[in-house]
Amino acid sequence: MKNLGFSWFFCLMIWVSLNCLVSCQKPGVVNVGAVFTFDSVIGRVAKAAMEAAISDINATPTILNETRLNLIEADANCNAFLGSIEAYQVIEREVVAFIGPQSSSIAHMISEIANGLQVPLVSYAATDPSLSAKQFPFFVRTVQSDSYQMNAMASLVDFYGWKEVIAIYVDNDYGRNGISALNDELNRRMAKAFYKLPLPVRFTQHDIVAVLNQSRLLGPRVYIVHVDPDPGLRIFATAEKLQMMSSNYVWFATDWLSATIDSFAPMNRTALSVLQGVVGLRQHIPESNQTKDFLSRWKKMQQQGLVKSELNTYGLCAYDTVWTVARSIDKFIDDGNNFTFSLSVKLNDSKTTQMHLGKLKVFDGGAILLDDILNTSFSGLTGPVRFNSDRNIGTSGYDVINIDKMADHIVGFWSNTFGFSVSPPETLQGTKNRHSEIEQKLGKVAWPGGKTKAPRGWVIADDERLLRIGVPYRASFVDFVTKLNGSHKIAGYCIDVFTEALKFVPYNVPYKFELFGDGQSNPNYGQLVQRVADDVFDAAVGDIAIVKNRTKVVDFSQPYITTGLVIVAPIHNTKSSAWVFLKPFTADMWCMTAGGFFIIAFVIWILEHRVNDAFRGPPRRQLVTMFMFSFSTLFKTNQEVTVSTLGRLVMVVWLFLLMVITSSYTANLTSILTVQQLSSPITGVESLIGNSWPIGYQVGSFAYGYLSDNLNIQRSRLVKLHSPEEYETALRLGPDNGGVAAIVDELSYVELFLSKRTDFGIIGQPFTKSGWGFAFQRDSPLAVDMSTAILKLSETGKLQEIHAKWFCKMGCPGERRGKSEPNQLHLVSFWGLYLLCGLITLVALLIFILRMVRQYARYRRRQLKLCRPSSSVQTTTRCSQVLFNFFDFIDEKEEAIKKMFMQCEINPVPETPTTTTSTAT
């Protein structure tokens, strides 16, 4: 019994020892599968890079010691079906991880296989953003997702301010999902239009031509190309042949282009000539010694004939991917895990014996190895290799490249943290997040055509797609716009304004006019505007009123003419007013004339007081004489005559002014008394609303809707009229004889109607304020440019010239208002004459004053010199006393002053010694 127990214990120890030996023994070889397209831009580089990584890993003793990593490669031949078959064949060889594929479409299918068999799938080139961790938990990506790339592309479009974009893409998972992400990013940036033009997966030259010709019918000229790498650059070569690489176009490309041109050999760089001005993105690779050493090694491999292609960023990603898998396997082994596989119960139970699915085994440690991959962190050729929560590698941003003169130049960098900058993102790490629109910066870009100024990025129309302009085919008031009889030419005031304004638009706008209406009656302008909103027309040109309901569906230009609804009605004679004699002059003219009489009266009195006895005597007499003389000049009945020379000069100028004034007054008063004054029983829009009279309106005008909807006038009262002749007939018949009491229409039409008719007039003021403008589709940039052009037309006077050309052939029609005053004479018509008279009067007055001052000074000197002052007279006097003496001197008659001078000279006072006191004589 004792021996039996010992035997059992000995067997147990042997079993435990054997298990420990098995679990501690490292595998000699670990298989890793790689499914990709060998003969492709990315595949050629990735194959050499992965094989170099396998060689480095197996030669490095610090990783996978005593275990060799075996890479099993399979060619997918750019086909999802063939790629799936190759993946099944690789899995049969018990691989612990998949590397690749490069195609997003193949990645979708292989991800399903990887999920079922729990084999981690690590891709270095499948950028489809729909390959999510939630749908494919075993899918890991060591390349940046297109969701980041499309964020960068949308930021690039927004950086230059373009809002309309055309995307050309390959119609597969990679193309569709990438463009969908771009659409989302553009919508976040308030893009106005995004046109998507797909190409077949295996597109031909014919497909490219068809898509490019289709794009030329659209307005935008900003293109984003998102296709698989194409060594032939067929899209750009075709665009150049179609003359679509000119300065009017903008071409962007995702990183497929940088991967393509980076793989070109130096002797093939001449192919870049078709890419002049193209801007693209390239995955940013931070500079490091490790990367430089690998580039040197790649050059040596080329010299040895091991590789034929140049290295691109996908090759660096493939190299790092192999190292990521190797480090994860090394940790998996170090943690004591075994590589074991078991048969799938579901596959064994399914009736798929002919497909041999029963041979497929599930990797038991797949979930553990996946966690090791996601926790991997090291510094690779592409920079830090770490995975985020979406199981994508942390983004390092993109280089913004510009192809100019057959070479690619880095003009800036983009990162999700800092946006655009001219410094690499890694140099900005540690600084404050400065992602703001103001601080975004890129270097100088050479655009297609060689220009450094960013193109406009859109065209309104071109020679293949003319701008469709709807024009109302009017039957009345044809001076505004209509089709000329016997020709297809469209002419009119509105057409001339439009064509002249186009000359100020800074780009060419090919267009064609399309008539709207039958020419028998005026069309409905609301329907014309709606045609623009419905994309039947691109714009509408004509006498289109800018009203509220129309601005909701289209954009209008700046009004080129101001108008509004007015009332026109018959006018009758009225009796003259008792104060009609005041109407020839305006109030300021009357005031100026009356002031002139007072000024002349005062000046003549000053000039004549010393020499003319008629202007002397008691103050009351002088005041009456002064004003009687002034006002009598008006009737030429003055008894007094001027004696002084200065007085006569002033009177000559004053009488000339009076002659002109009285002649003008007489003529204007005669005109007022003979011309019939205008009046009407209608006083304004209130009188129309308060009565039941019929009201006429122009057919097709918005006046009908305004009167019925806004003013609540019964529609039964509204009578539609088609022409100026019908206007006249209806107004002459009146409301009692089948006509209308008044017509409500826009001021411009009414002015033209009244220019040849005198029996009608405008009553009151316009009761709406509006204008005419050109209608464009919503958000059309031409609406803004045409508004600027119309302002320039107005500033240069060209707008007024066009108006005069059409409506001032026999004199411009003026507004004739009911209750308006006749034309009056304004002061501005005579200000020159009044100025002349005032200057001469002022000069005469100054001369007189200067003479008086000189004479008084002379008189005082002689008085002091010849006449000894008495003891009671002081030699110095105050200023006020001097002024009083001066005014007394002026008041003296001229003859008295002369006698005073003579008396001082005849009876001088003998001189006395200076020491004696003077005595009065």
GROMACS .gro file of N, CA and C in nm, residues 119-241:
model
  369
  119VAL      N    1  -0.777   3.636  -3.515
  119VAL     CA    2  -0.640   3.666  -3.555
  119VAL      C    3  -0.629   3.817  -3.574
  120PRO      N    4  -0.544   3.884  -3.499
  120PRO     CA    5  -0.530   4.030  -3.516
  120PRO      C    6  -0.489   4.066  -3.659
  121LEU      N    7  -0.556   4.169  -3.713
  121LEU     CA    8  -0.526   4.218  -3.847
  121LEU      C    9  -0.471   4.360  -3.833
  122VAL      N   10  -0.343   4.378  -3.868
  122VAL     CA   11  -0.276   4.508  -3.852
  122VAL      C   12  -0.246   4.561  -3.992
  123SER      N   13  -0.314   4.673  -4.028
  123SER     CA   14  -0.300   4.727  -4.163
  123SER      C   15  -0.216   4.854  -4.161
  124TYR      N   16  -0.131   4.869  -4.261
  124TYR     CA   17  -0.046   4.987  -4.276
  124TYR      C   18  -0.094   5.078  -4.389
  125ALA      N   19  -0.205   5.040  -4.457
  125ALA     CA   20  -0.245   5.121  -4.573
  125ALA      C   21  -0.396   5.131  -4.590
  126ALA      N   22  -0.476   5.055  -4.519
  126ALA     CA   23  -0.622   5.062  -4.534
  126ALA      C   24  -0.673   5.181  -4.452
  127THR      N   25  -0.704   5.292  -4.519
  127THR     CA   26  -0.737   5.418  -4.450
  127THR      C   27  -0.886   5.446  -4.443
  128ASP      N   28  -0.968   5.354  -4.490
  128ASP     CA   29  -1.112   5.373  -4.489
  128ASP      C   30  -1.161   5.401  -4.347
  129PRO      N   31  -1.224   5.519  -4.323
  129PRO     CA   32  -1.267   5.551  -4.186
  129PRO      C   33  -1.379   5.462  -4.134
  130SER      N   34  -1.448   5.388  -4.222
  130SER     CA   35  -1.557   5.301  -4.176
  130SER      C   36  -1.505   5.171  -4.116
  131LEU      N   37  -1.374   5.144  -4.126
  131LEU     CA   38  -1.316   5.026  -4.062
  131LEU      C   39  -1.300   5.057  -3.914
  132SER      N   40  -1.409   5.043  -3.842
  132SER     CA   41  -1.411   5.085  -3.702
  132SER      C   42  -1.383   4.967  -3.609
  133ALA      N   43  -1.338   5.000  -3.489
  133ALA     CA   44  -1.308   4.897  -3.391
  133ALA      C   45  -1.433   4.828  -3.340
  134LYS      N   46  -1.546   4.898  -3.343
  134LYS     CA   47  -1.670   4.837  -3.295
  134LYS      C   48  -1.719   4.729  -3.389
  135GLN      N   49  -1.703   4.752  -3.518
  135GLN     CA   50  -1.748   4.652  -3.615
  135GLN      C   51  -1.644   4.543  -3.634
  136PHE      N   52  -1.518   4.582  -3.630
  136PHE     CA   53  -1.409   4.486  -3.651
  136PHE      C   54  -1.313   4.496  -3.533
  137PRO      N   55  -1.341   4.427  -3.425
  137PRO     CA   56  -1.259   4.443  -3.303
  137PRO      C   57  -1.116   4.395  -3.319
  138PHE      N   58  -1.087   4.307  -3.416
  138PHE     CA   59  -0.950   4.258  -3.433
  138PHE      C   60  -0.873   4.337  -3.539
  139PHE      N   61  -0.932   4.450  -3.585
  139PHE     CA   62  -0.865   4.532  -3.686
  139PHE      C   63  -0.792   4.646  -3.616
  140VAL      N   64  -0.662   4.657  -3.648
  140VAL     CA   65  -0.576   4.763  -3.592
  140VAL      C   66  -0.508   4.833  -3.709
  141ARG      N   67  -0.489   4.965  -3.696
  141ARG     CA   68  -0.435   5.041  -3.809
  141ARG      C   69  -0.310   5.117  -3.764
  142THR      N   70  -0.202   5.097  -3.838
  142THR     CA   71  -0.077   5.168  -3.809
  142THR      C   72  -0.056   5.286  -3.904
  143VAL      N   73  -0.163   5.326  -3.970
  143VAL     CA   74  -0.159   5.442  -4.059
  143VAL      C   75  -0.274   5.533  -4.019
  144GLN      N   76  -0.264   5.660  -4.051
  144GLN     CA   77  -0.368   5.755  -4.012
  144GLN      C   78  -0.495   5.730  -4.093
  145SER      N   79  -0.608   5.733  -4.025
  145SER     CA   80  -0.737   5.714  -4.090
  145SER      C   81  -0.770   5.832  -4.180
  146ASP      N   82  -0.850   5.805  -4.282
  146ASP     CA   83  -0.892   5.912  -4.372
  146ASP      C   84  -0.982   6.014  -4.304
  147SER      N   85  -1.035   5.982  -4.188
  147SER     CA   86  -1.112   6.083  -4.115
  147SER      C   87  -1.023   6.199  -4.076
  148TYR      N   88  -0.896   6.170  -4.042
  148TYR     CA   89  -0.800   6.277  -4.013
  148TYR      C   90  -0.759   6.349  -4.142
  149GLN      N   91  -0.736   6.269  -4.245
  149GLN     CA   92  -0.692   6.329  -4.371
  149GLN      C   93  -0.800   6.422  -4.429
  150MET      N   94  -0.927   6.382  -4.420
  150MET     CA   95  -1.033   6.466  -4.474
  150MET      C   96  -1.056   6.589  -4.387
  151ASN      N   97  -1.024   6.578  -4.259
  151ASN     CA   98  -1.026   6.697  -4.174
  151ASN      C   99  -0.921   6.797  -4.223
  152ALA      N  100  -0.802   6.744  -4.254
  152ALA     CA  101  -0.697   6.831  -4.306
  152ALA      C  102  -0.734   6.890  -4.441
  153MET      N  103  -0.796   6.809  -4.529
  153MET     CA  104  -0.832   6.858  -4.662
  153MET      C  105  -0.941   6.965  -4.653
  154ALA      N  106  -1.041   6.941  -4.568
  154ALA     CA  107  -1.146   7.041  -4.551
  154ALA      C  108  -1.090   7.170  -4.492
  155SER      N  109  -0.995   7.156  -4.400
  155SER     CA  110  -0.931   7.276  -4.343
  155SER      C  111  -0.853   7.351  -4.450
  156LEU      N  112  -0.792   7.277  -4.542
  156LEU     CA  113  -0.717   7.341  -4.650
  156LEU      C  114  -0.810   7.418  -4.743
  157VAL      N  115  -0.924   7.361  -4.776
  157VAL     CA  116  -1.022   7.431  -4.859
  157VAL      C  117  -1.074   7.555  -4.787
  158ASP      N  118  -1.103   7.539  -4.659
  158ASP     CA  119  -1.156   7.651  -4.582
  158ASP      C  120  -1.050   7.758  -4.560
  159PHE      N  121  -0.923   7.719  -4.554
  159PHE     CA  122  -0.814   7.816  -4.534
  159PHE      C  123  -0.813   7.921  -4.644
  160TYR      N  124  -0.843   7.878  -4.766
  160TYR     CA  125  -0.844   7.971  -4.879
  160TYR      C  126  -0.983   8.028  -4.907
  161GLY      N  127  -1.080   7.991  -4.826
  161GLY     CA  128  -1.212   8.055  -4.836
  161GLY      C  129  -1.304   8.002  -4.943
  162TRP      N  130  -1.275   7.885  -4.998
  162TRP     CA  131  -1.363   7.829  -5.100
  162TRP      C  132  -1.479   7.755  -5.034
  163LYS      N  133  -1.598   7.772  -5.091
  163LYS     CA  134  -1.719   7.713  -5.034
  163LYS      C  135  -1.785   7.613  -5.128
  164GLU      N  136  -1.736   7.598  -5.249
  164GLU     CA  137  -1.794   7.504  -5.344
  164GLU      C  138  -1.683   7.415  -5.398
  165VAL      N  139  -1.704   7.283  -5.391
  165VAL     CA  140  -1.597   7.187  -5.421
  165VAL      C  141  -1.653   7.075  -5.507
  166ILE      N  142  -1.570   7.023  -5.595
  166ILE     CA  143  -1.601   6.903  -5.673
  166ILE      C  144  -1.503   6.793  -5.630
  167ALA      N  145  -1.557   6.678  -5.593
  167ALA     CA  146  -1.473   6.565  -5.553
  167ALA      C  147  -1.480   6.458  -5.660
  168ILE      N  148  -1.363   6.415  -5.707
  168ILE     CA  149  -1.352   6.303  -5.801
  168ILE      C  150  -1.290   6.187  -5.724
  169TYR      N  151  -1.357   6.074  -5.720
  169TYR     CA  152  -1.312   5.965  -5.635
  169TYR      C  153  -1.341   5.831  -5.702
  170VAL      N  154  -1.272   5.728  -5.655
  170VAL     CA  155  -1.293   5.594  -5.704
  170VAL      C  156  -1.411   5.534  -5.629
  171ASP      N  157  -1.497   5.466  -5.701
  171ASP     CA  158  -1.624   5.419  -5.643
  171ASP      C  159  -1.605   5.283  -5.576
  172ASN      N  160  -1.532   5.282  -5.464
  172ASN     CA  161  -1.521   5.164  -5.380
  172ASN      C  162  -1.528   5.208  -5.235
  173ASP      N  163  -1.508   5.116  -5.142
  173ASP     CA  164  -1.518   5.151  -5.000
  173ASP      C  165  -1.421   5.262  -4.963
  174TYR      N  166  -1.300   5.253  -5.014
  174TYR     CA  167  -1.199   5.354  -4.985
  174TYR      C  168  -1.243   5.491  -5.034
  175GLY      N  169  -1.292   5.500  -5.158
  175GLY     CA  170  -1.331   5.628  -5.215
  175GLY      C  171  -1.459   5.683  -5.156
  176ARG      N  172  -1.562   5.599  -5.151
  176ARG     CA  173  -1.693   5.646  -5.102
  176ARG      C  174  -1.687   5.693  -4.957
  177ASN      N  175  -1.628   5.610  -4.871
  177ASN     CA  176  -1.626   5.644  -4.730
  177ASN      C  177  -1.533   5.761  -4.699
  178GLY      N  178  -1.426   5.771  -4.776
  178GLY     CA  179  -1.337   5.886  -4.758
  178GLY      C  180  -1.406   6.016  -4.797
  179ILE      N  181  -1.477   6.016  -4.909
  179ILE     CA  182  -1.547   6.136  -4.954
  179ILE      C  183  -1.664   6.168  -4.861
  180SER      N  184  -1.726   6.065  -4.805
  180SER     CA  185  -1.832   6.090  -4.707
  180SER      C  186  -1.777   6.163  -4.586
  181ALA      N  187  -1.659   6.123  -4.541
  181ALA     CA  188  -1.596   6.193  -4.428
  181ALA      C  189  -1.561   6.337  -4.467
  182LEU      N  190  -1.516   6.356  -4.591
  182LEU     CA  191  -1.487   6.492  -4.639
  182LEU      C  192  -1.613   6.577  -4.642
  183ASN      N  193  -1.722   6.518  -4.685
  183ASN     CA  194  -1.849   6.591  -4.689
  183ASN      C  195  -1.890   6.638  -4.549
  184ASP      N  196  -1.872   6.551  -4.451
  184ASP     CA  197  -1.906   6.589  -4.313
  184ASP      C  198  -1.818   6.704  -4.265
  185GLU      N  199  -1.691   6.699  -4.298
  185GLU     CA  200  -1.600   6.805  -4.254
  185GLU      C  201  -1.630   6.937  -4.324
  186LEU      N  202  -1.665   6.932  -4.451
  186LEU     CA  203  -1.700   7.055  -4.523
  186LEU      C  204  -1.829   7.114  -4.470
  187ASN      N  205  -1.923   7.029  -4.434
  187ASN     CA  206  -2.048   7.080  -4.377
  187ASN      C  207  -2.023   7.150  -4.245
  188ARG      N  208  -1.930   7.100  -4.169
  188ARG     CA  209  -1.896   7.168  -4.044
  188ARG      C  210  -1.840   7.307  -4.069
  189ARG      N  211  -1.780   7.325  -4.184
  189ARG     CA  212  -1.721   7.455  -4.219
  189ARG      C  213  -1.814   7.537  -4.310
  190MET      N  214  -1.941   7.501  -4.312
  190MET     CA  215  -2.045   7.578  -4.382
  190MET      C  216  -2.019   7.588  -4.532
  191ALA      N  217  -1.975   7.477  -4.593
  191ALA     CA  218  -1.960   7.475  -4.738
  191ALA      C  219  -2.096   7.485  -4.804
  192LYS      N  220  -2.103   7.554  -4.917
  192LYS     CA  221  -2.230   7.577  -4.985
  192LYS      C  222  -2.267   7.462  -5.078
  193ALA      N  223  -2.168   7.406  -5.148
  193ALA     CA  224  -2.198   7.303  -5.247
  193ALA      C  225  -2.084   7.202  -5.249
  194PHE      N  226  -2.120   7.075  -5.263
  194PHE     CA  227  -2.022   6.967  -5.270
  194PHE      C  228  -2.072   6.868  -5.373
  195TYR      N  229  -2.002   6.865  -5.487
  195TYR     CA  230  -2.042   6.778  -5.597
  195TYR      C  231  -1.951   6.656  -5.598
  196LYS      N  232  -2.012   6.535  -5.601
  196LYS     CA  233  -1.937   6.409  -5.597
  196LYS      C  234  -1.948   6.339  -5.732
  197LEU      N  235  -1.833   6.317  -5.795
  197LEU     CA  236  -1.828   6.254  -5.927
  197LEU      C  237  -1.745   6.126  -5.915
  198PRO      N  238  -1.810   6.008  -5.914
  198PRO     CA  239  -1.736   5.883  -5.896
  198PRO      C  240  -1.677   5.831  -6.027
  199LEU      N  241  -1.568   5.756  -6.013
  199LEU     CA  242  -1.505   5.685  -6.124
  199LEU      C  243  -1.515   5.535  -6.096
  200PRO      N  244  -1.527   5.452  -6.199
  200PRO     CA  245  -1.526   5.307  -6.176
  200PRO      C  246  -1.395   5.262  -6.112
  201VAL      N  247  -1.398   5.147  -6.047
  201VAL     CA  248  -1.277   5.098  -5.979
  201VAL      C  249  -1.163   5.082  -6.080
  202ARG      N  250  -1.192   5.025  -6.194
  202ARG     CA  251  -1.091   5.013  -6.299
  202ARG      C  252  -1.126   5.111  -6.412
  203PHE      N  253  -1.112   5.238  -6.381
  203PHE     CA  254  -1.154   5.342  -6.475
  203PHE      C  255  -1.058   5.351  -6.593
  204THR      N  256  -1.114   5.395  -6.704
  204THR     CA  257  -1.037   5.409  -6.828
  204THR      C  258  -1.026   5.557  -6.865
  205GLN      N  259  -0.955   5.583  -6.975
  205GLN     CA  260  -0.941   5.720  -7.023
  205GLN      C  261  -1.077   5.779  -7.058
  206HIS      N  262  -1.162   5.696  -7.114
  206HIS     CA  263  -1.296   5.743  -7.151
  206HIS      C  264  -1.375   5.784  -7.026
  207ASP      N  265  -1.361   5.709  -6.919
  207ASP     CA  266  -1.430   5.743  -6.794
  207ASP      C  267  -1.382   5.876  -6.739
  208ILE      N  268  -1.252   5.899  -6.746
  208ILE     CA  269  -1.196   6.024  -6.694
  208ILE      C  270  -1.248   6.143  -6.774
  209VAL      N  271  -1.247   6.130  -6.907
  209VAL     CA  272  -1.295   6.240  -6.992
  209VAL      C  273  -1.441   6.271  -6.963
  210ALA      N  274  -1.521   6.166  -6.945
  210ALA     CA  275  -1.664   6.187  -6.918
  210ALA      C  276  -1.685   6.261  -6.787
  211VAL      N  277  -1.611   6.222  -6.683
  211VAL     CA  278  -1.627   6.287  -6.553
  211VAL      C  279  -1.579   6.432  -6.558
  212LEU      N  280  -1.466   6.457  -6.623
  212LEU     CA  281  -1.414   6.593  -6.629
  212LEU      C  282  -1.506   6.684  -6.710
  213ASN      N  283  -1.558   6.634  -6.819
  213ASN     CA  284  -1.653   6.715  -6.898
  213ASN      C  285  -1.780   6.742  -6.819
  214GLN      N  286  -1.822   6.645  -6.740
  214GLN     CA  287  -1.939   6.667  -6.655
  214GLN      C  288  -1.912   6.774  -6.550
  215SER      N  289  -1.791   6.774  -6.498
  215SER     CA  290  -1.757   6.873  -6.395
  215SER      C  291  -1.752   7.015  -6.451
  216ARG      N  292  -1.721   7.028  -6.579
  216ARG     CA  293  -1.711   7.162  -6.638
  216ARG      C  294  -1.846   7.229  -6.651
  217LEU      N  295  -1.952   7.151  -6.642
  217LEU     CA  296  -2.086   7.209  -6.647
  217LEU      C  297  -2.128   7.265  -6.511
  218LEU      N  298  -2.048   7.239  -6.408
  218LEU     CA  299  -2.078   7.289  -6.275
  218LEU      C  300  -2.002   7.419  -6.251
  219GLY      N  301  -2.042   7.490  -6.149
  219GLY     CA  302  -1.981   7.620  -6.121
  219GLY      C  303  -1.845   7.614  -6.055
  220PRO      N  304  -1.822   7.525  -5.955
  220PRO     CA  305  -1.693   7.527  -5.885
  220PRO      C  306  -1.577   7.487  -5.976
  221ARG      N  307  -1.461   7.541  -5.942
  221ARG     CA  308  -1.337   7.503  -6.010
  221ARG      C  309  -1.232   7.456  -5.910
  222VAL      N  310  -1.280   7.412  -5.794
  222VAL     CA  311  -1.192   7.354  -5.692
  222VAL      C  312  -1.217   7.204  -5.691
  223TYR      N  313  -1.113   7.126  -5.724
  223TYR     CA  314  -1.124   6.981  -5.736
  223TYR      C  315  -1.044   6.913  -5.626
  224ILE      N  316  -1.102   6.807  -5.571
  224ILE     CA  317  -1.032   6.720  -5.477
  224ILE      C  318  -1.034   6.580  -5.536
  225VAL      N  319  -0.917   6.523  -5.559
  225VAL     CA  320  -0.905   6.392  -5.622
  225VAL      C  321  -0.867   6.290  -5.516
  226HIS      N  322  -0.950   6.187  -5.503
  226HIS     CA  323  -0.928   6.084  -5.402
  226HIS      C  324  -0.944   5.947  -5.469
  227VAL      N  325  -0.833   5.896  -5.522
  227VAL     CA  326  -0.834   5.768  -5.593
  227VAL      C  327  -0.717   5.684  -5.542
  228ASP      N  328  -0.706   5.562  -5.597
  228ASP     CA  329  -0.592   5.478  -5.564
  228ASP      C  330  -0.467   5.533  -5.632
  229PRO      N  331  -0.349   5.504  -5.577
  229PRO     CA  332  -0.225   5.551  -5.640
  229PRO      C  333  -0.219   5.510  -5.787
  230ASP      N  334  -0.185   5.607  -5.870
  230ASP     CA  335  -0.186   5.587  -6.016
  230ASP      C  336  -0.055   5.637  -6.074
  231PRO      N  337   0.037   5.548  -6.110
  231PRO     CA  338   0.166   5.592  -6.163
  231PRO      C  339   0.153   5.673  -6.292
  232GLY      N  340   0.046   5.649  -6.367
  232GLY     CA  341   0.029   5.723  -6.492
  232GLY      C  342  -0.028   5.862  -6.474
  233LEU      N  343  -0.072   5.896  -6.354
  233LEU     CA  344  -0.131   6.028  -6.328
  233LEU      C  345  -0.233   6.063  -6.435
  234ARG      N  346  -0.318   5.966  -6.468
  234ARG     CA  347  -0.407   5.980  -6.583
  234ARG      C  348  -0.508   6.093  -6.568
  235ILE      N  349  -0.557   6.114  -6.446
  235ILE     CA  350  -0.658   6.219  -6.428
  235ILE      C  351  -0.599   6.356  -6.460
  236PHE      N  352  -0.479   6.383  -6.412
  236PHE     CA  353  -0.418   6.514  -6.436
  236PHE      C  354  -0.370   6.527  -6.580
  237ALA      N  355  -0.323   6.416  -6.638
  237ALA     CA  356  -0.282   6.422  -6.778
  237ALA      C  357  -0.401   6.453  -6.868
  238THR      N  358  -0.515   6.392  -6.837
  238THR     CA  359  -0.636   6.419  -6.916
  238THR      C  360  -0.685   6.561  -6.893
  239ALA      N  361  -0.679   6.607  -6.768
  239ALA     CA  362  -0.721   6.744  -6.738
  239ALA      C  363  -0.637   6.846  -6.813
  240GLU      N  364  -0.508   6.817  -6.826
  240GLU     CA  365  -0.422   6.909  -6.901
  240GLU      C  366  -0.462   6.913  -7.048
  241LYS      N  367  -0.495   6.798  -7.106
  241LYS     CA  368  -0.538   6.795  -7.245
  241LYS      C  369  -0.669   6.872  -7.265
   0.00000   0.00000   0.00000
